[in-house]
Structure formats: structure tokens, C-alpha cells
PDB file of C-alpha atoms in Angstrom:
ATOM      1  CA  ASP A   1      -0.023   0.061  -0.009  1.00 65.00           C
ATOM      2  CA  GLY A   2       1.432   3.415  -0.907  1.00 73.00           C
ATOM      3  CA  GLY A   3       1.108   6.249   1.416  1.00 94.00           C
ATOM      4  CA  ILE A   4       2.594   8.702   3.695  1.00 97.00           C
ATOM      5  CA  THR A   5       3.408   7.780   7.274  1.00 97.00           C
ATOM      6  CA  GLN A   6       4.172  10.103  10.275  1.00 97.00           C
ATOM      7  CA  SER A   7       5.559   9.122  13.523  1.00 94.00           C
ATOM      8  CA  PRO A   8       4.845   9.256  16.335  1.00 94.00           C
ATOM      9  CA  LYS A   9       1.071   9.956  16.418  1.00 95.00           C
ATOM     10  CA  TYR A  10       1.389  11.820  19.781  1.00 96.00           C
ATOM     11  CA  LEU A  11       4.454  13.395  21.183  1.00 95.00           C
ATOM     12  CA  PHE A  12       5.093  14.964  24.496  1.00 94.00           C
ATOM     13  CA  ARG A  13       8.209  16.958  25.330  1.00 92.00           C
ATOM     14  CA  LYS A  14       9.432  19.401  27.943  1.00 92.00           C
ATOM     15  CA  GLU A  15      10.090  22.993  27.021  1.00 92.00           C
ATOM     16  CA  GLY A  16      13.664  23.560  25.928  1.00 91.00           C
ATOM     17  CA  GLN A  17      14.073  20.118  24.194  1.00 92.00           C
ATOM     18  CA  ASN A  18      14.490  19.703  20.498  1.00 94.00           C
ATOM     19  CA  VAL A  19      12.330  17.118  18.872  1.00 95.00           C
ATOM     20  CA  THR A  20      12.117  15.340  15.436  1.00 97.00           C
ATOM     21  CA  LEU A  21       8.996  14.438  13.735  1.00 97.00           C
ATOM     22  CA  SER A  22       9.276  11.696  11.063  1.00 97.00           C
ATOM     23  CA  CYS A  23       7.786  11.744   7.634  1.00 98.00           C
ATOM     24  CA  GLU A  24       8.068   8.910   5.060  1.00 98.00           C
ATOM     25  CA  GLN A  25       6.375   8.389   1.712  1.00 97.00           C
ATOM     26  CA  ASN A  26       6.557   5.418  -0.659  1.00 96.00           C
ATOM     27  CA  LEU A  27       4.596   7.112  -3.412  1.00 95.00           C
ATOM     28  CA  ASN A  28       7.699   8.228  -5.366  1.00 94.00           C
ATOM     29  CA  HIS A  29       6.714  11.808  -5.088  1.00 93.00           C
ATOM     30  CA  ASP A  30       9.134  14.555  -5.704  1.00 91.00           C
ATOM     31  CA  ALA A  31       7.720  17.222  -3.395  1.00 92.00           C
ATOM     32  CA  MET A  32       7.118  17.061   0.339  1.00 95.00           C
ATOM     33  CA  TYR A  33       5.772  19.644   2.812  1.00 95.00           C
ATOM     34  CA  TRP A  34       5.380  20.315   6.496  1.00 97.00           C
ATOM     35  CA  TYR A  35       2.413  22.246   7.800  1.00 96.00           C
ATOM     36  CA  ARG A  36       1.399  23.396  11.208  1.00 97.00           C
ATOM     37  CA  GLN A  37      -2.257  23.457  12.291  1.00 95.00           C
ATOM     38  CA  ASP A  38      -3.478  25.127  15.499  1.00 93.00           C
ATOM     39  CA  PRO A  39      -6.875  24.297  17.029  1.00 86.00           C
ATOM     40  CA  GLY A  40      -9.717  25.723  14.882  1.00 82.00           C
ATOM     41  CA  GLN A  41      -7.183  27.255  12.450  1.00 85.00           C
ATOM     42  CA  GLY A  42      -6.142  26.590   8.893  1.00 88.00           C
ATOM     43  CA  LEU A  43      -2.717  25.222   7.662  1.00 93.00           C
ATOM     44  CA  ARG A  44       0.405  27.122   7.803  1.00 93.00           C
ATOM     45  CA  LEU A  45       3.391  26.103   5.590  1.00 93.00           C
ATOM     46  CA  ILE A  46       6.582  25.525   7.554  1.00 96.00           C
ATOM     47  CA  TYR A  47       9.022  24.134   5.013  1.00 96.00           C
ATOM     48  CA  TYR A  48       8.828  22.397   1.615  1.00 93.00           C
ATOM     49  CA  SER A  49      11.111  20.476  -0.687  1.00 93.00           C
ATOM     50  CA  GLN A  50      10.867  19.865  -4.407  1.00 89.00           C
ATOM     51  CA  ILE A  51      13.914  17.723  -4.881  1.00 90.00           C
ATOM     52  CA  VAL A  52      16.393  15.719  -2.659  1.00 94.00           C
ATOM     53  CA  ASN A  53      18.910  17.986  -1.049  1.00 95.00           C
ATOM     54  CA  ASP A  54      16.894  21.110  -1.542  1.00 92.00           C
ATOM     55  CA  PHE A  55      14.271  22.818   0.582  1.00 93.00           C
ATOM     56  CA  GLN A  56      12.600  26.284   1.073  1.00 92.00           C
ATOM     57  CA  LYS A  57      11.229  28.119   3.890  1.00 93.00           C
ATOM     58  CA  GLY A  58       7.475  28.460   4.101  1.00 91.00           C
ATOM     59  CA  ASP A  59       5.548  31.157   5.961  1.00 90.00           C
ATOM     60  CA  ILE A  60       6.482  30.082   9.515  1.00 95.00           C
ATOM     61  CA  ALA A  61      10.102  28.506   9.383  1.00 96.00           C
ATOM     62  CA  GLU A  62      11.537  30.146  12.499  1.00 96.00           C
ATOM     63  CA  GLY A  63      12.233  27.703  15.057  1.00 96.00           C
ATOM     64  CA  TYR A  64      12.131  24.765  12.779  1.00 98.00           C
ATOM     65  CA  SER A  65      14.661  22.966  10.613  1.00 98.00           C
ATOM     66  CA  VAL A  66      14.387  20.127   7.911  1.00 98.00           C
ATOM     67  CA  SER A  67      16.539  17.918   5.862  1.00 97.00           C
ATOM     68  CA  ARG A  68      15.879  15.976   2.588  1.00 97.00           C
ATOM     69  CA  GLU A  69      18.608  13.494   2.121  1.00 97.00           C
ATOM     70  CA  LYS A  70      16.359  10.885   0.571  1.00 97.00           C
ATOM     71  CA  LYS A  71      13.445  11.184  -1.704  1.00 96.00           C
ATOM     72  CA  GLU A  72      11.200   9.207   0.746  1.00 97.00           C
ATOM     73  CA  SER A  73      12.062  11.079   3.856  1.00 98.00           C
ATOM     74  CA  PHE A  74      11.505  14.666   5.077  1.00 98.00           C
ATOM     75  CA  PRO A  75      11.923  14.889   8.844  1.00 98.00           C
ATOM     76  CA  LEU A  76      11.060  18.111  10.821  1.00 98.00           C
ATOM     77  CA  THR A  77      12.948  19.280  13.845  1.00 97.00           C
ATOM     78  CA  VAL A  78      11.117  21.523  16.282  1.00 96.00           C
ATOM     79  CA  THR A  79      13.869  23.394  18.115  1.00 95.00           C
ATOM     80  CA  SER A  80      13.742  25.047  21.412  1.00 91.00           C
ATOM     81  CA  ALA A  81      13.710  28.384  19.529  1.00 90.00           C
ATOM     82  CA  GLN A  82      10.079  27.732  18.488  1.00 91.00           C
ATOM     83  CA  LYS A  83       8.181  29.632  20.983  1.00 90.00           C
ATOM     84  CA  ASN A  84       4.736  27.973  20.840  1.00 92.00           C
ATOM     85  CA  PRO A  85       5.539  24.462  19.386  1.00 95.00           C
ATOM     86  CA  THR A  86       2.333  22.761  20.689  1.00 96.00           C
ATOM     87  CA  ALA A  87       0.323  22.051  17.586  1.00 97.00           C
ATOM     88  CA  PHE A  88      -0.841  19.381  15.063  1.00 97.00           C
ATOM     89  CA  TYR A  89       1.777  18.795  12.532  1.00 98.00           C
ATOM     90  CA  LEU A  90       1.013  17.465   8.944  1.00 97.00           C
ATOM     91  CA  CYS A  91       3.366  16.173   6.350  1.00 98.00           C
ATOM     92  CA  ALA A  92       2.250  15.994   2.709  1.00 96.00           C
ATOM     93  CA  SER A  93       3.802  14.937  -0.624  1.00 95.00           C
ATOM     94  CA  ARG A  94       2.972  15.699  -4.162  1.00 92.00           C
ATOM     95  CA  LYS A  95       3.758  14.055  -7.421  1.00 88.00           C
ATOM     96  CA  GLY A  96       4.189  17.337  -9.344  1.00 79.00           C
ATOM     97  CA  GLN A  97       2.288  20.185 -11.077  1.00 71.00           C
ATOM     98  CA  SER A  98      -1.398  19.744 -11.438  1.00 70.00           C
ATOM     99  CA  TYR A  99      -1.599  16.986  -8.829  1.00 82.00           C
ATOM    100  CA  GLU A 100      -3.120  17.252  -5.448  1.00 85.00           C
ATOM    101  CA  GLN A 101      -1.073  16.957  -2.251  1.00 90.00           C
ATOM    102  CA  TYR A 102      -1.509  13.783  -0.166  1.00 94.00           C
ATOM    103  CA  PHE A 103      -1.399  14.149   3.540  1.00 96.00           C
ATOM    104  CA  GLY A 104      -0.098  11.919   6.277  1.00 97.00           C
ATOM    105  CA  PRO A 105      -2.027  11.045   9.476  1.00 97.00           C
ATOM    106  CA  GLY A 106      -0.460  13.896  11.450  1.00 97.00           C
ATOM    107  CA  THR A 107       1.749  14.227  14.643  1.00 98.00           C
ATOM    108  CA  ARG A 108       0.185  15.957  17.672  1.00 97.00           C
ATOM    109  CA  LEU A 109       3.004  17.577  19.586  1.00 97.00           C
ATOM    110  CA  THR A 110       2.494  18.878  23.119  1.00 96.00           C
ATOM    111  CA  VAL A 111       5.227  20.909  24.864  1.00 94.00           C
ATOM    112  CA  THR A 112       4.889  21.645  28.519  1.00 91.00           C
TER     113      THR A 112
ATOM    114  CA  GLU B   1       1.106  37.373  -2.616  1.00 78.00           C
ATOM    115  CA  LEU B   2      -1.503  34.830  -3.428  1.00 83.00           C
ATOM    116  CA  LYS B   3      -4.523  35.202  -0.997  1.00 91.00           C
ATOM    117  CA  VAL B   4      -7.228  32.629  -0.667  1.00 94.00           C
ATOM    118  CA  GLU B   5     -10.477  33.395   1.112  1.00 96.00           C
ATOM    119  CA  GLN B   6     -13.272  31.035   2.044  1.00 97.00           C
ATOM    120  CA  ASN B   7     -16.730  32.007   3.088  1.00 97.00           C
ATOM    121  CA  PRO B   8     -18.481  31.283   5.165  1.00 97.00           C
ATOM    122  CA  LEU B   9     -16.026  30.129   7.726  1.00 96.00           C
ATOM    123  CA  PHE B  10     -18.717  28.620   9.826  1.00 96.00           C
ATOM    124  CA  LEU B  11     -21.943  27.054   8.441  1.00 95.00           C
ATOM    125  CA  SER B  12     -24.545  25.365  10.345  1.00 96.00           C
ATOM    126  CA  MET B  13     -27.332  23.809   8.206  1.00 93.00           C
ATOM    127  CA  GLN B  14     -30.040  21.392   8.530  1.00 95.00           C
ATOM    128  CA  GLU B  15     -30.293  17.901   7.017  1.00 97.00           C
ATOM    129  CA  GLY B  16     -31.872  17.966   3.603  1.00 97.00           C
ATOM    130  CA  LYS B  17     -30.908  21.504   2.749  1.00 97.00           C
ATOM    131  CA  ASN B  18     -28.562  22.854   0.024  1.00 97.00           C
ATOM    132  CA  TYR B  19     -25.799  25.319   0.504  1.00 96.00           C
ATOM    133  CA  THR B  20     -22.684  26.635  -1.195  1.00 97.00           C
ATOM    134  CA  ILE B  21     -19.146  27.397   0.131  1.00 98.00           C
ATOM    135  CA  TYR B  22     -17.180  29.968  -1.839  1.00 98.00           C
ATOM    136  CA  CYS B  23     -13.393  30.153  -2.459  1.00 98.00           C
ATOM    137  CA  ASP B  24     -12.074  33.329  -3.886  1.00 96.00           C
ATOM    138  CA  TYR B  25      -8.344  33.760  -4.692  1.00 95.00           C
ATOM    139  CA  SER B  26      -6.443  36.876  -5.692  1.00 93.00           C
ATOM    140  CA  THR B  27      -4.161  35.981  -8.624  1.00 85.00           C
ATOM    141  CA  THR B  28      -4.047  33.969 -11.755  1.00 81.00           C
ATOM    142  CA  SER B  29      -4.441  30.361 -11.359  1.00 78.00           C
ATOM    143  CA  ASP B  30      -6.298  27.398 -13.079  1.00 77.00           C
ATOM    144  CA  ARG B  31      -5.544  24.796 -10.558  1.00 87.00           C
ATOM    145  CA  LEU B  32      -7.693  24.457  -7.427  1.00 93.00           C
ATOM    146  CA  TYR B  33      -8.218  21.575  -4.966  1.00 94.00           C
ATOM    147  CA  TRP B  34     -10.750  20.875  -2.283  1.00 97.00           C
ATOM    148  CA  TYR B  35     -10.008  18.904   0.926  1.00 97.00           C
ATOM    149  CA  ARG B  36     -12.141  17.627   3.861  1.00 98.00           C
ATOM    150  CA  GLN B  37     -10.912  17.377   7.364  1.00 97.00           C
ATOM    151  CA  ASP B  38     -12.712  15.473  10.041  1.00 96.00           C
ATOM    152  CA  PRO B  39     -12.068  16.497  13.702  1.00 92.00           C
ATOM    153  CA  GLY B  40      -8.570  15.464  14.915  1.00 91.00           C
ATOM    154  CA  LYS B  41      -7.846  13.845  11.518  1.00 95.00           C
ATOM    155  CA  SER B  42      -5.747  14.585   8.592  1.00 96.00           C
ATOM    156  CA  LEU B  43      -6.863  16.171   5.214  1.00 96.00           C
ATOM    157  CA  GLU B  44      -8.466  13.962   2.463  1.00 96.00           C
ATOM    158  CA  SER B  45      -8.564  15.151  -1.173  1.00 95.00           C
ATOM    159  CA  LEU B  46     -11.969  15.620  -2.464  1.00 97.00           C
ATOM    160  CA  PHE B  47     -11.617  17.408  -5.890  1.00 96.00           C
ATOM    161  CA  VAL B  48      -9.132  18.468  -8.345  1.00 93.00           C
ATOM    162  CA  LEU B  49     -10.048  21.263 -10.712  1.00 93.00           C
ATOM    163  CA  LEU B  50      -7.536  21.957 -13.420  1.00 87.00           C
ATOM    164  CA  SER B  51      -9.285  24.292 -15.990  1.00 87.00           C
ATOM    165  CA  ASN B  52     -11.821  27.077 -16.379  1.00 89.00           C
ATOM    166  CA  GLY B  53     -15.324  25.721 -16.297  1.00 91.00           C
ATOM    167  CA  ALA B  54     -14.200  22.466 -14.584  1.00 92.00           C
ATOM    168  CA  VAL B  55     -16.958  20.723 -12.625  1.00 96.00           C
ATOM    169  CA  LYS B  56     -16.555  17.623 -10.485  1.00 97.00           C
ATOM    170  CA  GLN B  57     -19.193  15.769  -8.466  1.00 97.00           C
ATOM    171  CA  GLU B  58     -18.977  13.072  -5.845  1.00 96.00           C
ATOM    172  CA  GLY B  59     -22.183  12.245  -4.133  1.00 97.00           C
ATOM    173  CA  ARG B  60     -23.833  15.200  -2.624  1.00 97.00           C
ATOM    174  CA  LEU B  61     -20.804  17.486  -3.183  1.00 98.00           C
ATOM    175  CA  MET B  62     -20.165  19.403  -6.491  1.00 98.00           C
ATOM    176  CA  ALA B  63     -17.182  21.509  -7.073  1.00 98.00           C
ATOM    177  CA  SER B  64     -16.720  23.974  -9.842  1.00 97.00           C
ATOM    178  CA  LEU B  65     -14.111  26.452 -11.022  1.00 96.00           C
ATOM    179  CA  ASP B  66     -14.322  29.865 -12.730  1.00 95.00           C
ATOM    180  CA  THR B  67     -10.719  31.093 -13.401  1.00 91.00           C
ATOM    181  CA  LYS B  68     -11.977  34.374 -14.948  1.00 92.00           C
ATOM    182  CA  ALA B  69     -13.748  35.328 -11.715  1.00 94.00           C
ATOM    183  CA  ARG B  70     -11.106  33.640  -9.630  1.00 94.00           C
ATOM    184  CA  LEU B  71     -13.810  31.611  -7.821  1.00 96.00           C
ATOM    185  CA  SER B  72     -14.444  28.087  -6.905  1.00 97.00           C
ATOM    186  CA  THR B  73     -17.709  26.797  -5.245  1.00 98.00           C
ATOM    187  CA  LEU B  74     -18.448  23.681  -3.285  1.00 98.00           C
ATOM    188  CA  HIS B  75     -22.111  22.958  -3.440  1.00 98.00           C
ATOM    189  CA  ILE B  76     -23.808  20.587  -1.059  1.00 97.00           C
ATOM    190  CA  THR B  77     -27.008  19.142  -1.875  1.00 97.00           C
ATOM    191  CA  ALA B  78     -29.499  17.718   0.519  1.00 96.00           C
ATOM    192  CA  ALA B  79     -26.951  17.641   3.344  1.00 96.00           C
ATOM    193  CA  VAL B  80     -26.580  14.789   5.801  1.00 96.00           C
ATOM    194  CA  HIS B  81     -24.893  14.558   8.979  1.00 96.00           C
ATOM    195  CA  ASP B  82     -21.882  12.563   7.562  1.00 96.00           C
ATOM    196  CA  LEU B  83     -20.879  15.703   5.716  1.00 97.00           C
ATOM    197  CA  SER B  84     -20.015  17.592   8.947  1.00 97.00           C
ATOM    198  CA  ALA B  85     -16.435  18.391   8.721  1.00 97.00           C
ATOM    199  CA  THR B  86     -13.987  21.259   7.797  1.00 97.00           C
ATOM    200  CA  TYR B  87     -13.649  21.980   4.142  1.00 98.00           C
ATOM    201  CA  PHE B  88     -10.438  23.587   2.711  1.00 97.00           C
ATOM    202  CA  CYS B  89      -9.762  24.939  -0.783  1.00 97.00           C
ATOM    203  CA  ALA B  90      -6.224  25.319  -1.966  1.00 94.00           C
ATOM    204  CA  VAL B  91      -4.808  27.136  -5.007  1.00 91.00           C
ATOM    205  CA  ASP B  92      -1.543  26.578  -6.975  1.00 83.00           C
ATOM    206  CA  ILE B  93       0.682  29.527  -7.396  1.00 72.00           C
ATOM    207  CA  ILE B  94       1.561  29.786 -11.144  1.00 60.00           C
ATOM    208  CA  GLY B  95       5.331  30.848 -11.657  1.00 54.00           C
ATOM    209  CA  GLY B  96       6.545  33.427 -14.078  1.00 45.00           C
ATOM    210  CA  SER B  97       7.568  30.640 -16.515  1.00 48.00           C
ATOM    211  CA  GLY B  98       4.008  29.251 -16.432  1.00 43.00           C
ATOM    212  CA  GLY B  99       4.908  26.427 -14.132  1.00 44.00           C
ATOM    213  CA  SER B 100       4.087  26.009 -10.439  1.00 49.00           C
ATOM    214  CA  ASN B 101       6.503  26.223  -7.629  1.00 61.00           C
ATOM    215  CA  TYR B 102       4.800  23.279  -6.242  1.00 68.00           C
ATOM    216  CA  LYS B 103       3.453  25.293  -3.253  1.00 78.00           C
ATOM    217  CA  LEU B 104      -0.289  25.347  -2.554  1.00 86.00           C
ATOM    218  CA  THR B 105      -1.969  28.195  -0.689  1.00 89.00           C
ATOM    219  CA  PHE B 106      -4.891  27.120   1.524  1.00 92.00           C
ATOM    220  CA  GLY B 107      -7.952  28.904   2.690  1.00 94.00           C
ATOM    221  CA  LYS B 108      -8.771  29.084   6.316  1.00 94.00           C
ATOM    222  CA  GLY B 109     -11.312  26.392   6.041  1.00 96.00           C
ATOM    223  CA  THR B 110     -15.132  26.269   6.427  1.00 97.00           C
ATOM    224  CA  LEU B 111     -16.401  24.364   9.360  1.00 96.00           C
ATOM    225  CA  LEU B 112     -19.740  22.739   8.353  1.00 97.00           C
ATOM    226  CA  THR B 113     -22.212  21.362  10.842  1.00 97.00           C
ATOM    227  CA  VAL B 114     -25.239  19.455   9.644  1.00 97.00           C
ATOM    228  CA  ASN B 115     -27.916  19.194  12.208  1.00 94.00           C
ATOM    229  CA  PRO B 116     -30.807  16.732  12.280  1.00 88.00           C
TER     230      PRO B 116
END
């Protein structure tokens, strides 16, 4: 079965700790994305990558970092510099132009 | 900068009624997508609209795209409780070369509640 997996589903961390969220896809998609969603809000783009070893900042990249060493994987690190990291994080991938994005199941991060 | 506006943001309707959700966008694009999100879940693709005049239907939902008016609509016919969810539209940015930079811009979402 092709799809996007995100792990873990729920993540709890103490303030001041960095945390890495996993995103893997076996759809052979070139582009991958990270979004943040706060309760009752829309999606905000954190980072995206169109090809391996290249990525661009989205609208709210501060306090986050990513890597794209393999086509299948696009991990997101939430650093201690991110002031309000508690949110629902969604990873997505896309085959190319004129195709929709497919979303993973999401990771709910709680930082206390 | 591309802006995508949905309205209404909140919609409470009775079962059996019809209603339309609107998605306006601010710059040239002929690629628009509709998604559904259930509470606490991820987004699921509903419709892909790739040209002016495109119309797609699935069950009680019908989506259309008017690129000249920069407007897409999501029409709900004879609503049922199972349609209760948040609906997002998303628009492709078309780059100067005519291609997309692969980035979608999402509207804020419309929270639809269908009451018995």
C-alpha cells in the first residue's frame, strides 16, 4: 500500500528540548511539505522540498529545521527556539504540478 | 502574494438543505483543490479542478471552477450529518514561466455542521 506515514502519532516534550518528527512516503513523489495546524485554524506552511537535498522556507519557518537526504523522507525538527510548538503537524507529498497533495495522518505535539 | 479566502468560515445547516461554500483567490491560477478534514484527523482530497469551467461531482458534493472570476464553489445538496467536517480549498501559484513552484496556498477552512 502506497502512502505517507508520520510518527509518532502523539509526542510529549518538555520545554527547551528539540524534537524530530518523522515523515516517510513510498509514493515516489518529488515534493514534500510540512504544515502546522493550531486548534480551529487553517494550515500554515513551515518548509517544503521539491527535490532531494533542496528545501525552501514556508511562511513560519522560524524555530524549525528540515533535511531531505532521501526522496522518501523529510524529517522536521522543532527546536527550542520555536516559542509555541504545541500544535498538530501535517506532512504532505505531491507528485508534481497539477496533482493534489496527499497528507499523512499527522503528529500531535504537546510541549509543557 | 496569493490570498485565498473562503466564506463562510462557519456554516450550520439542517439535514436535507442545500448550500454553497465559496473560495475566492487573488491571482491567476487554473488549478484548485478541495479537501475535507474530520475533527482530529488529517486532510483528505475531494476534488481536483484543473481548468476554467471544470466541474466535479461526488455524491452530494459538487465543485466548480471559474478562473476568470477567480472563484470556486463547493455545493452541498440535501446535506446529511456525515458531511459535517471542515472543508478547505487550496490554490496553486503559477510561476512566471507558466509552471508551479509546487506550493499550494490554503484557505482558512469552512467548518460545516449538519444538524438533524
